[in-house]
Coordinates of C-alpha atoms in Angstrom, one line a residue:
Chain A
M295 CA 96.2 83.4 49.7
T296 CA 97.2 84.6 46.1
A297 CA 95.8 87.5 45.7
T298 CA 98.1 90.9 46.5
G299 CA 95.1 92.5 47.8
L300 CA 95.4 89.8 50.5
R301 CA 98.7 90.8 51.3
E302 CA 100.3 94.0 52.4
P303 CA 102.5 95.4 49.7
P304 CA 106.5 94.4 50.4
L305 CA 107.4 97.8 51.9
V306 CA 104.8 97.6 54.3
K307 CA 105.7 94.1 55.4
V308 CA 109.5 95.0 56.1
L309 CA 108.6 98.3 58.0
L310 CA 106.0 96.3 60.5
I311 CA 108.5 93.3 60.8
A312 CA 111.4 96.1 61.7
G313 CA 109.2 97.9 63.8
A314 CA 108.2 94.7 65.7
V315 CA 111.6 93.6 66.0
G316 CA 113.2 97.1 66.8
Y317 CA 110.6 97.5 69.7
V318 CA 111.4 94.0 71.1
A319 CA 115.7 94.4 71.0
L320 CA 114.6 98.0 72.6
M321 CA 112.8 96.9 75.0
L322 CA 114.0 93.3 76.1
L323 CA 117.1 92.8 74.7
L324 CA 118.5 96.0 76.0
P325 CA 117.8 95.1 79.4
L326 CA 119.3 91.7 79.5
G327 CA 122.2 93.0 77.6
A328 CA 122.7 95.7 80.2
V329 CA 122.7 92.9 82.9
L330 CA 125.1 90.7 81.6
A331 CA 127.7 94.2 80.8
E332 CA 127.3 95.3 84.2
A333 CA 128.1 92.1 85.7
F334 CA 131.1 91.9 83.6
K335 CA 131.9 95.6 83.5
K336 CA 134.8 95.1 86.0
G337 CA 136.2 91.9 84.2
W338 CA 135.6 88.5 84.8
Q339 CA 137.9 87.8 88.2
L340 CA 135.8 90.7 90.5
W341 CA 132.4 88.4 88.8
L342 CA 133.3 85.6 90.2
A343 CA 134.5 87.0 93.7
A344 CA 131.3 88.2 93.8
V345 CA 129.3 85.5 93.8
T346 CA 131.4 82.9 95.6
Q347 CA 131.4 85.7 98.3
P348 CA 130.1 83.8 101.5
D349 CA 126.4 86.2 101.2
A350 CA 125.9 85.0 97.5
R351 CA 126.8 81.8 98.1
A352 CA 124.0 81.4 101.1
S353 CA 121.6 83.3 99.0
I354 CA 121.9 80.7 95.7
K355 CA 121.8 77.9 98.4
L356 CA 118.5 79.2 100.0
T357 CA 117.4 80.1 96.5
L358 CA 118.2 76.3 95.7
L359 CA 116.6 75.1 99.2
V360 CA 113.1 77.0 98.5
A361 CA 112.5 75.8 95.5
A362 CA 113.6 72.7 96.1
I363 CA 110.5 72.3 99.0
S364 CA 107.7 74.1 96.8
V365 CA 108.3 73.3 93.4
P366 CA 107.3 69.7 94.4
L367 CA 104.6 70.7 96.4
N368 CA 102.7 72.3 94.1
T369 CA 103.7 69.9 91.2
I370 CA 102.0 67.2 93.3
F371 CA 98.9 69.8 93.8
G372 CA 98.9 70.7 90.1
V373 CA 98.6 66.8 89.4
A374 CA 96.0 66.5 91.8
A375 CA 94.0 69.1 90.6
A376 CA 93.9 68.4 86.9
W377 CA 93.0 65.2 88.0
A378 CA 90.0 65.9 89.9
I379 CA 89.1 68.8 87.4
A380 CA 89.7 67.3 84.0
K381 CA 88.8 64.1 84.3
F382 CA 85.7 64.0 86.5
D383 CA 82.5 65.7 86.3
F384 CA 81.0 68.0 89.5
P385 CA 79.0 71.4 90.1
G386 CA 81.6 74.3 90.8
K387 CA 84.1 73.2 88.5
T388 CA 84.4 76.5 87.0
A389 CA 84.8 78.4 90.1
L390 CA 87.4 76.4 91.4
I391 CA 89.2 76.9 88.4
A392 CA 89.0 80.5 89.0
L393 CA 89.8 80.0 92.7
I394 CA 93.3 77.9 91.8
E395 CA 94.1 80.7 89.4
L396 CA 93.5 83.3 92.2
P397 CA 97.4 83.9 93.4
F398 CA 98.0 85.2 89.6
S399 CA 95.7 88.5 90.3
V400 CA 96.9 89.1 93.9
S401 CA 100.1 91.9 94.4
P402 CA 103.4 89.7 95.4
V403 CA 103.7 92.0 98.2
V404 CA 99.9 91.3 99.0
S405 CA 101.0 87.8 98.7
G406 CA 103.7 87.9 101.6
L407 CA 101.5 90.1 103.4
V408 CA 98.7 87.4 104.2
F409 CA 101.2 85.2 106.2
V410 CA 103.0 88.1 108.0
L411 CA 99.3 88.6 109.2
L412 CA 99.0 84.7 110.2
F413 CA 102.2 84.1 111.8
G414 CA 103.9 87.5 112.1
A415 CA 104.5 88.8 115.7
Q416 CA 101.2 90.4 115.9
G417 CA 99.9 88.2 113.9
W418 CA 96.9 85.7 114.5
F419 CA 99.0 83.0 115.6
G420 CA 102.1 85.3 116.5
P421 CA 102.0 84.5 120.2
W422 CA 101.4 81.2 120.3
L423 CA 104.5 80.5 117.9
Q424 CA 106.6 83.0 120.0
D425 CA 105.6 80.8 123.2
H426 CA 106.4 77.8 121.3
D427 CA 109.9 79.0 120.1
I428 CA 108.5 78.5 116.5
R429 CA 109.8 80.9 113.6
I430 CA 107.9 81.0 111.0
I431 CA 108.3 84.5 109.3
F432 CA 111.9 86.2 108.8
A433 CA 113.0 82.2 108.6
L434 CA 112.6 79.8 106.1
P435 CA 108.9 78.5 106.2
G436 CA 107.8 81.9 105.9
L437 CA 110.0 81.9 102.3
V438 CA 108.3 78.5 101.8
L439 CA 105.4 79.8 102.2
A440 CA 105.2 82.8 100.1
T441 CA 106.9 80.9 97.3
L442 CA 103.8 78.4 97.4
F443 CA 101.6 81.0 97.2
V444 CA 103.1 82.7 94.1
T445 CA 103.7 79.4 92.1
F446 CA 100.6 78.2 93.2
P447 CA 98.6 77.6 89.8
F448 CA 101.5 77.2 87.4
V449 CA 101.3 73.2 87.4
A450 CA 97.6 72.8 87.3
R451 CA 96.9 75.6 85.5
Q452 CA 99.1 74.1 82.5
L453 CA 97.3 70.7 83.0
I454 CA 93.5 71.4 83.2
P455 CA 93.1 72.2 79.7
L456 CA 95.4 69.7 78.5
M457 CA 93.9 66.4 80.7
S458 CA 90.7 67.7 79.5
A459 CA 91.5 67.7 76.1
Q460 CA 92.9 64.0 76.2
G461 CA 89.3 62.8 77.5
R462 CA 89.6 59.2 79.9
A463 CA 89.2 56.9 76.9
D464 CA 92.9 55.9 77.4
E465 CA 92.2 55.4 81.2
E466 CA 89.0 53.6 81.0
A467 CA 91.0 51.3 78.5
A468 CA 93.9 50.6 81.0
L469 CA 91.1 50.4 83.8
T470 CA 89.2 47.6 81.5
L471 CA 92.0 45.2 80.8
G472 CA 92.6 44.8 84.8
A473 CA 95.1 47.7 85.4
S474 CA 94.7 49.5 88.8
G475 CA 94.2 53.0 89.2
W476 CA 97.8 53.5 90.3
Q477 CA 98.9 51.3 88.0
T478 CA 96.8 53.3 85.2
F479 CA 98.1 56.6 86.3
W480 CA 101.8 55.9 86.4
R481 CA 101.5 53.9 83.4
V482 CA 99.4 55.5 81.2
T483 CA 98.4 59.2 82.3
L484 CA 101.7 60.3 83.7
P485 CA 103.5 59.1 79.7
N486 CA 100.4 61.3 78.4
I487 CA 100.5 64.4 80.3
R488 CA 104.8 64.8 80.4
F489 CA 105.4 67.5 78.5
G490 CA 103.1 69.1 79.7
L491 CA 103.9 68.6 83.1
L492 CA 107.6 69.5 82.2
Y493 CA 106.9 72.9 80.9
G494 CA 104.5 74.1 84.0
V495 CA 107.2 72.6 86.3
L496 CA 109.9 74.9 84.4
L497 CA 107.8 77.8 84.4
C498 CA 106.8 76.8 88.2
N499 CA 110.7 76.7 89.1
A500 CA 111.6 80.3 87.2
R501 CA 109.1 81.3 89.4
A502 CA 110.2 80.3 92.5
M503 CA 113.5 81.0 92.2
G504 CA 113.0 84.8 90.8
E505 CA 110.2 85.8 93.2
F506 CA 111.3 88.8 94.6
G507 CA 107.8 91.1 96.2
A508 CA 106.1 87.5 98.1
V509 CA 109.3 86.8 99.8
S510 CA 110.7 90.5 100.4
V511 CA 108.0 90.8 103.1
V512 CA 108.4 87.5 104.9
S513 CA 112.1 87.3 104.8
G514 CA 113.5 90.1 107.1
H515 CA 116.2 90.7 104.7
I516 CA 118.8 88.7 107.3
R517 CA 122.3 88.3 105.0
G518 CA 123.8 84.9 104.8
E519 CA 120.4 83.4 106.5
T520 CA 117.0 84.5 105.1
N521 CA 118.1 86.2 101.9
T522 CA 117.2 84.6 98.4
M523 CA 119.1 85.4 95.5
P524 CA 117.0 88.7 94.2
L525 CA 116.6 89.7 97.7
Q526 CA 120.7 89.6 97.9
V527 CA 120.3 91.6 94.3
E528 CA 118.4 94.3 96.4
A529 CA 120.7 94.2 99.7
L530 CA 123.8 94.6 97.5
Y531 CA 122.3 97.0 95.0
N532 CA 121.0 99.6 98.1
D533 CA 124.8 99.4 99.2
Y534 CA 125.7 100.6 96.1
D535 CA 127.6 97.7 95.5
F536 CA 126.6 97.6 91.8
V537 CA 129.1 94.8 90.7
A538 CA 127.9 92.3 93.0
A539 CA 124.5 93.3 93.0
F540 CA 124.7 92.9 88.9
A541 CA 126.8 89.6 89.2
V542 CA 123.9 88.0 91.6
A543 CA 121.5 89.1 88.8
S544 CA 123.3 87.7 85.8
L545 CA 123.0 84.4 87.9
L546 CA 119.4 84.5 87.5
T547 CA 119.1 85.9 84.0
L548 CA 121.4 83.2 82.9
L549 CA 118.4 81.3 84.9
A550 CA 115.8 83.2 82.7
I551 CA 117.7 82.7 79.2
L552 CA 117.8 78.7 80.0
T553 CA 114.2 78.5 81.1
L554 CA 113.0 80.4 77.8
A555 CA 115.2 77.8 75.7
L556 CA 113.9 75.2 77.4
K557 CA 110.5 76.4 76.9
S558 CA 110.7 76.9 73.6
A559 CA 112.7 73.7 72.8
L560 CA 109.2 72.0 74.3
E561 CA 107.2 73.8 72.3
W562 CA 109.1 73.6 69.0
R563 CA 109.2 69.5 69.7
H564 CA 106.4 68.7 71.4
R565 CA 103.4 71.3 70.7
D566 CA 100.8 68.9 70.1
Q567 CA 101.4 67.3 73.4
L568 CA 101.6 70.6 75.3
S569 CA 98.2 72.1 74.7
A570 CA 95.0 71.3 73.7
R571 CA 94.8 72.6 70.2
H572 CA 94.7 69.8 67.8
Chain B
M1497 CA 93.2 58.9 102.1
A1498 CA 91.0 59.7 105.7
I1499 CA 91.9 63.5 105.8
A1500 CA 91.2 63.6 101.6
S1501 CA 87.6 62.1 102.1
A1502 CA 86.5 63.8 105.1
A1503 CA 87.3 66.9 103.4
M1504 CA 84.4 65.9 100.9
P1505 CA 81.0 66.6 101.2
E1506 CA 79.7 62.5 100.7
I1507 CA 77.3 63.1 98.2
V1508 CA 79.4 64.7 96.0
I1509 CA 81.9 61.6 96.2
R1510 CA 79.2 59.2 95.6
G1511 CA 76.6 60.5 93.6
V1512 CA 79.1 62.3 90.6
R1513 CA 81.7 59.8 90.3
R1514 CA 79.6 57.0 90.1
R1515 CA 77.5 58.6 87.5
S1516 CA 79.8 59.9 85.0
S1517 CA 83.4 58.5 85.5
P1518 CA 84.5 54.8 86.5
L1519 CA 87.9 56.5 86.9
P1520 CA 89.5 55.9 90.4
G1521 CA 90.6 58.7 92.7
F1522 CA 88.1 61.5 92.5
G1523 CA 87.8 61.6 96.6
L1524 CA 91.3 61.7 97.1
S1525 CA 92.3 64.3 94.1
L1526 CA 89.6 66.9 95.2
G1527 CA 90.2 66.3 98.5
I1528 CA 94.4 66.9 97.8
T1529 CA 93.4 70.5 95.8
I1530 CA 91.0 71.6 98.1
L1531 CA 92.8 71.1 101.3
W1532 CA 96.1 72.6 99.8
L1533 CA 93.7 75.7 98.0
S1534 CA 92.3 76.4 101.4
L1535 CA 95.8 76.3 103.4
I1536 CA 97.9 77.9 101.1
V1537 CA 95.3 80.2 99.5
L1538 CA 92.1 80.7 100.4
I1539 CA 92.4 81.0 104.4
P1540 CA 95.6 83.1 104.0
L1541 CA 93.7 85.5 101.8
S1542 CA 90.7 85.9 104.2
A1543 CA 93.2 87.0 106.7
V1544 CA 93.4 90.2 105.1
F1545 CA 90.1 91.2 105.0
V1546 CA 89.3 90.2 108.8
K1547 CA 92.8 91.8 110.0
S1548 CA 92.2 95.3 107.8
V1549 CA 88.5 95.3 109.9
S1550 CA 90.2 94.8 113.3
D1551 CA 90.6 98.2 114.4
G1552 CA 87.2 99.3 113.4
P1553 CA 85.6 101.0 110.3
A1554 CA 86.8 104.2 110.5
T1555 CA 90.3 103.6 111.2
F1556 CA 90.1 101.3 108.2
W1557 CA 88.6 104.1 106.2
A1558 CA 91.7 106.6 107.4
T1559 CA 94.0 104.9 106.5
A1560 CA 92.9 102.8 102.6
F1561 CA 91.7 106.3 101.6
S1562 CA 94.2 108.5 103.0
P1563 CA 95.3 111.2 100.4
R1564 CA 98.9 109.3 100.3
A1565 CA 97.2 105.7 99.7
L1566 CA 94.7 107.5 96.9
A1567 CA 97.6 108.8 95.7
A1568 CA 99.6 105.3 95.4
Y1569 CA 96.1 103.5 94.1
R1570 CA 96.3 106.8 91.0
L1571 CA 99.8 105.9 90.5
S1572 CA 99.7 102.1 90.2
F1573 CA 96.1 101.8 88.4
G1574 CA 97.1 104.8 86.3
A1575 CA 100.4 103.6 85.3
A1576 CA 99.2 99.9 84.7
A1577 CA 96.4 101.1 82.3
L1578 CA 98.7 103.3 80.6
A1579 CA 101.1 100.7 79.9
A1580 CA 98.8 97.9 79.7
A1581 CA 97.4 100.3 76.5
V1582 CA 101.1 100.7 75.0
N1583 CA 101.4 97.0 75.3
C1584 CA 98.2 96.9 73.3
V1585 CA 99.5 98.8 70.3
F1586 CA 103.2 96.9 70.2
G1587 CA 101.9 93.7 71.6
L1588 CA 99.7 93.7 68.7
L1589 CA 102.1 94.8 66.0
V1590 CA 104.2 92.3 67.4
A1591 CA 101.7 89.3 67.3
W1592 CA 101.2 90.2 64.0
V1593 CA 104.5 89.9 62.6
L1594 CA 104.6 86.3 64.4
V1595 CA 101.7 85.2 62.8
R1596 CA 101.7 86.2 59.1
Y1597 CA 105.3 86.6 58.1
R1598 CA 108.1 84.4 57.7
F1599 CA 111.6 85.7 58.1
A1600 CA 115.0 85.1 59.9
G1601 CA 115.3 84.9 63.8
R1602 CA 111.5 84.4 63.9
R1603 CA 111.6 81.9 66.2
L1604 CA 114.0 83.7 68.0
L1605 CA 111.5 86.6 68.9
G1606 CA 108.8 84.4 69.5
A1607 CA 111.0 83.0 72.1
L1608 CA 112.4 86.3 73.6
I1609 CA 108.9 87.6 74.3
D1610 CA 108.2 85.7 77.0
L1611 CA 111.8 87.0 78.5
P1612 CA 109.4 89.1 81.2
F1613 CA 107.6 86.0 82.4
A1614 CA 111.1 84.2 83.0
L1615 CA 113.4 87.2 84.6
P1616 CA 112.7 87.9 87.9
T1617 CA 111.7 91.5 88.5
A1618 CA 114.2 92.5 90.9
V1619 CA 116.8 91.9 88.2
A1620 CA 114.5 93.7 85.2
G1621 CA 114.3 96.8 87.7
I1622 CA 118.0 97.2 88.1
A1623 CA 118.5 96.3 84.7
L1624 CA 115.8 98.8 83.5
T1625 CA 117.0 101.6 86.0
A1626 CA 120.9 101.1 85.0
L1627 CA 119.3 101.6 81.1
Y1628 CA 117.8 105.2 81.9
A1629 CA 119.6 106.6 85.0
D1630 CA 121.4 109.6 83.7
T1631 CA 124.7 107.7 83.4
G1632 CA 123.0 105.1 81.4
V1633 CA 122.6 103.9 77.7
I1634 CA 119.2 105.0 77.2
G1635 CA 119.6 107.7 80.1
R1636 CA 122.3 109.7 78.3
I1637 CA 119.9 110.6 75.3
L1638 CA 116.8 111.0 77.2
V1639 CA 117.9 113.3 80.2
P1640 CA 119.3 115.9 78.4
A1641 CA 116.8 116.2 75.9
G1642 CA 114.8 117.2 79.0
L1643 CA 112.5 113.2 79.3
P1644 CA 114.0 112.1 82.6
I1645 CA 112.4 108.4 83.0
A1646 CA 114.0 107.1 85.6
Y1647 CA 112.9 108.1 89.2
Q1648 CA 110.2 109.2 87.6
P1649 CA 106.6 108.1 87.6
A1650 CA 107.6 107.6 84.0
G1651 CA 109.8 105.0 84.8
V1652 CA 106.7 103.1 86.6
V1653 CA 105.1 103.0 82.9
M1654 CA 108.5 102.0 81.6
A1655 CA 108.5 99.4 84.0
L1656 CA 105.0 98.2 83.9
T1657 CA 105.6 98.1 80.0
F1658 CA 108.2 96.1 80.6
I1659 CA 106.1 93.3 82.6
G1660 CA 103.0 93.5 80.6
L1661 CA 104.1 92.7 76.7
P1662 CA 103.8 88.9 76.8
F1663 CA 100.4 89.1 78.2
V1664 CA 99.2 90.8 75.1
V1665 CA 101.3 89.1 72.5
R1666 CA 100.1 85.9 74.3
T1667 CA 96.5 86.6 73.9
V1668 CA 96.3 87.8 70.6
E1669 CA 98.4 85.5 68.4
P1670 CA 95.9 82.0 68.6
V1671 CA 93.3 84.7 67.8
L1672 CA 95.1 85.7 64.9
A1673 CA 95.7 82.6 63.5
E1674 CA 92.7 81.9 63.4
V1675 CA 90.9 84.5 61.4
S1676 CA 89.7 83.0 58.6
S1677 CA 91.6 83.8 54.8
E1678 CA 87.8 83.3 53.5
M1679 CA 86.7 86.8 55.2
E1680 CA 89.3 88.5 54.5
E1681 CA 88.9 87.3 50.7
A1682 CA 85.5 88.2 50.9
A1683 CA 86.1 92.1 52.3
L1684 CA 88.5 91.9 49.3
T1685 CA 85.9 91.2 46.8
L1686 CA 83.3 93.6 48.5
G1687 CA 86.2 96.3 47.1
A1688 CA 87.7 96.7 51.0
S1689 CA 90.9 97.8 50.6
R1690 CA 93.9 96.1 53.0
L1691 CA 93.6 98.6 55.8
Q1692 CA 90.0 98.6 55.9
T1693 CA 90.1 94.7 56.1
F1694 CA 92.0 95.6 59.1
S1695 CA 90.1 97.8 60.5
R1696 CA 86.4 96.5 59.5
V1697 CA 87.1 92.6 59.7
I1698 CA 90.2 91.7 61.8
L1699 CA 90.3 94.3 63.9
P1700 CA 86.7 93.1 65.3
T1701 CA 87.3 89.8 65.5
I1702 CA 90.3 89.9 67.7
A1703 CA 88.9 92.8 69.6
P1704 CA 88.0 90.7 72.7
A1705 CA 91.6 88.8 73.0
L1706 CA 93.0 92.5 73.1
A1707 CA 90.7 93.6 75.6
T1708 CA 91.4 90.3 77.5
G1709 CA 95.2 91.2 76.9
F1710 CA 95.0 94.2 77.7
A1711 CA 93.2 93.2 81.2
L1712 CA 95.9 90.8 82.1
A1713 CA 98.7 93.1 81.7
F1714 CA 96.6 95.6 84.0
A1715 CA 96.5 93.5 86.6
R1716 CA 99.9 92.4 86.6
G1717 CA 101.2 95.9 86.5
A1718 CA 98.7 96.9 89.1
G1719 CA 99.9 94.4 91.9
E1720 CA 104.0 94.7 90.5
Y1721 CA 106.5 95.9 92.6
G1722 CA 110.0 94.5 92.1
S1723 CA 110.7 95.7 88.6
V1724 CA 109.3 99.0 89.6
I1725 CA 110.8 100.3 93.2
F1726 CA 114.5 100.4 91.4
I1727 CA 113.6 103.1 89.2
A1728 CA 110.2 104.4 90.4
G1729 CA 112.1 106.6 93.0
N1730 CA 109.6 106.3 95.5
M1731 CA 108.7 109.7 96.9
P1732 CA 105.3 109.6 98.5
F1733 CA 102.5 111.6 96.7
K1734 CA 104.5 111.5 93.5
S1735 CA 106.4 108.2 92.7
E1736 CA 105.4 105.8 95.4
I1737 CA 103.1 102.7 94.1
A1738 CA 100.2 100.7 96.4
P1739 CA 102.4 97.8 96.8
L1740 CA 104.9 99.8 98.3
L1741 CA 102.9 101.9 100.6
I1742 CA 102.0 98.0 101.7
V1743 CA 105.4 97.4 102.8
T1744 CA 106.5 100.9 104.7
Q1745 CA 103.2 100.3 106.8
L1746 CA 104.1 96.4 107.6
E1747 CA 107.9 98.1 108.5
E1748 CA 106.3 100.4 110.6
Y1749 CA 104.0 97.4 112.3
N1750 CA 100.9 99.1 111.4
Y1751 CA 99.5 95.3 110.3
A1752 CA 95.8 96.5 110.5
G1753 CA 96.9 99.6 108.1
A1754 CA 98.8 97.3 105.5
A1755 CA 95.9 94.6 105.3
A1756 CA 93.2 97.8 104.8
I1757 CA 95.4 99.1 101.9
A1758 CA 95.8 95.6 100.5
C1759 CA 92.3 94.9 101.0
V1760 CA 91.0 97.8 98.4
M1761 CA 94.0 96.6 96.5
L1762 CA 92.8 92.9 96.5
L1763 CA 89.0 94.1 95.8
I1764 CA 89.9 95.5 92.9
S1765 CA 92.1 92.9 91.7
F1766 CA 88.9 90.7 92.0
A1767 CA 86.8 93.4 89.7
V1768 CA 89.2 93.0 87.1
L1769 CA 88.9 89.5 87.2
F1770 CA 85.3 89.2 87.3
L1771 CA 85.5 91.8 84.2
L1772 CA 88.1 89.2 82.6
N1773 CA 85.6 85.9 82.8
I1774 CA 83.1 87.9 81.2
L1775 CA 85.4 89.2 78.4
Q1776 CA 86.9 85.4 77.7
R1777 CA 83.2 84.3 77.3
W1778 CA 82.5 86.9 74.7
Q1779 CA 85.5 85.6 73.1
E1780 CA 85.0 82.0 73.3
R1781 CA 81.6 83.3 71.4
R1782 CA 83.3 84.9 69.0
I1783 CA 85.1 82.1 68.0
A1784 CA 82.6 79.4 68.1

C-alpha cells in the first residue's frame, strides 16, 4: 500500500475522519452528555436525594434482582445450547440457531405482550392463576419472564461461533486421558471460552438491566413495587420531575459506560479468544 | 436428566452422537436448549397467533388493518427504513474511517459506536427529547429555523437513527477490512481513479454487508419502543408507532386487538429475517 493512488488525498482523509467523528459526537456523545448535564443541573445534593429516595431505591433493588435471576438462567441456557450446537452434528442445526436468535427480531412490546396473553387476567392461564392466588403479571415473575425473553440469545450467540471454531480436539484429548465429562467441561472447555462467556454475560446483563418496552407491558407500573429503573425514569419523567428522572437515568448511563469500557477492554486484550476469526 | 432425554427423540441421540462425536452431554445440552427455547420463546410467541384470531377472522382483519393501525405501520416501518438508509451512509463512513485510517481517538470512537446497544432505550429517549425539544441545545437552533424534530414524525426517525448506527458499522467493518489490496492495486494499474475504485471495486464487495446492516437496523427500528415514545408526540394517525398502539390496546384490555397488531408486526419481522438469511448466504459466497 505505498502507491499514492491507493490512498485518498490527505485533505479527503482529514475530511472523512472529521465527518465520522463529528457525526458520532453529534448523534451519540451529545445525548450521553445531555443525560449527565440534566442530572446534575441542580447540583449533586439534589442528584443524591433523587437516587436515594425510597421509590428510586426500590427500583434499583428490583432491577438488580431481575438481572440476578434472569442473567444466570440465560447463561446456563447459552452454554448448554452452544455445547450442543458447536460440539455435535445433527439435522436442523441451522433452524435451531435461527430460532434462538428469534427474540432479537421481535419488538420489545410484543416480547412483553406474549406473557400477558398467557398469564394476564384474560390470558390462557389467567383464571387458573387467579383461583390459586398466584401473581405473574404485574409482579416479579412477569418482569423476569419478559427479561428472559429479550436477553435469550445473548450468551448463546456469543459462544456458538467461538466453540465451533475451537472444535472438539481439546475435549477429546481430555476424555482419552481419562477425564469425566464434567471434568472435561470445567477444566478444558470453560477456561477456553471464559472471555467469550464473560463478553456474552456482560451484554446480556446490560440489556437485562436496561430493558424498557418488554417490562413496561408486564409491570403494571406500581411505584416502589414493580417499577424497574428504566420504568422509574419514565414515571418521574411523566411527572415532569426531570431532575429526578435524569438522576436515575444517569445511573443507567454509568452502567452503559461501564459495560462499554469492559467490553472494549475485552476486545483489545483478548480479541483472539472472543471471536472465531483467526 | 430424565426430562432432558425425554424431550429428545431417541433416534437422534443414539444415531448422531455415536457416529460423529465421542463427547458426552449431547442429550442433556440439547434437551435443556429445546426445553428452555420452547418455554421462554416458542410457546409464548405462539400465543400471539392463537389469540389474534380468537375473536374470529373478521375482528382480526378489522383491528389489524384499521386506518389507525395502517397509519402506525406506515410510520414504524417507514421511519425504520429511512433511519436505516441514513445509517447506511454514515455507518459506511464511520466503518471506513475506523478500518482504513489511524488517528488519535480511534479506539474511543470504536468503543462509542456500541453505545446504542449499551444505553437503555428509555434513557436514550429522554436524552434525545431533552436535546431536540424547543428548549434543548439542538432544538433551540432547529425550532426557530422551522425544523422541529421533537413531537413530530421526524423525532421517530431521529430516535431510530440513534438506535440503528452500530448495526451498520459492525456489519460493514469486518468485510471492509477483508477487501484485498490486490484488487485495489489492479484497479489502479488499469487506470481507475480512487473514486472509481471505490464505486466499482470496493462498494460492490461490501454491498451484501451493507444490505445486511440495513436489514438489521430496519428490523430493530420497526419494533423499537423505549427511545421513540418520549420524542414522538404519540398522536394517533400522525406520530403513533405500531408498538405503542399495541400498548394502547392492552390498556383497554383488548387482548385480541393487541395480539392482532402484534401478529402483523411479527410476520413482517419474520419476512425480514428470512431475507436476512438469504443476504448472509450471498455475503458468504462473495467472501469465499
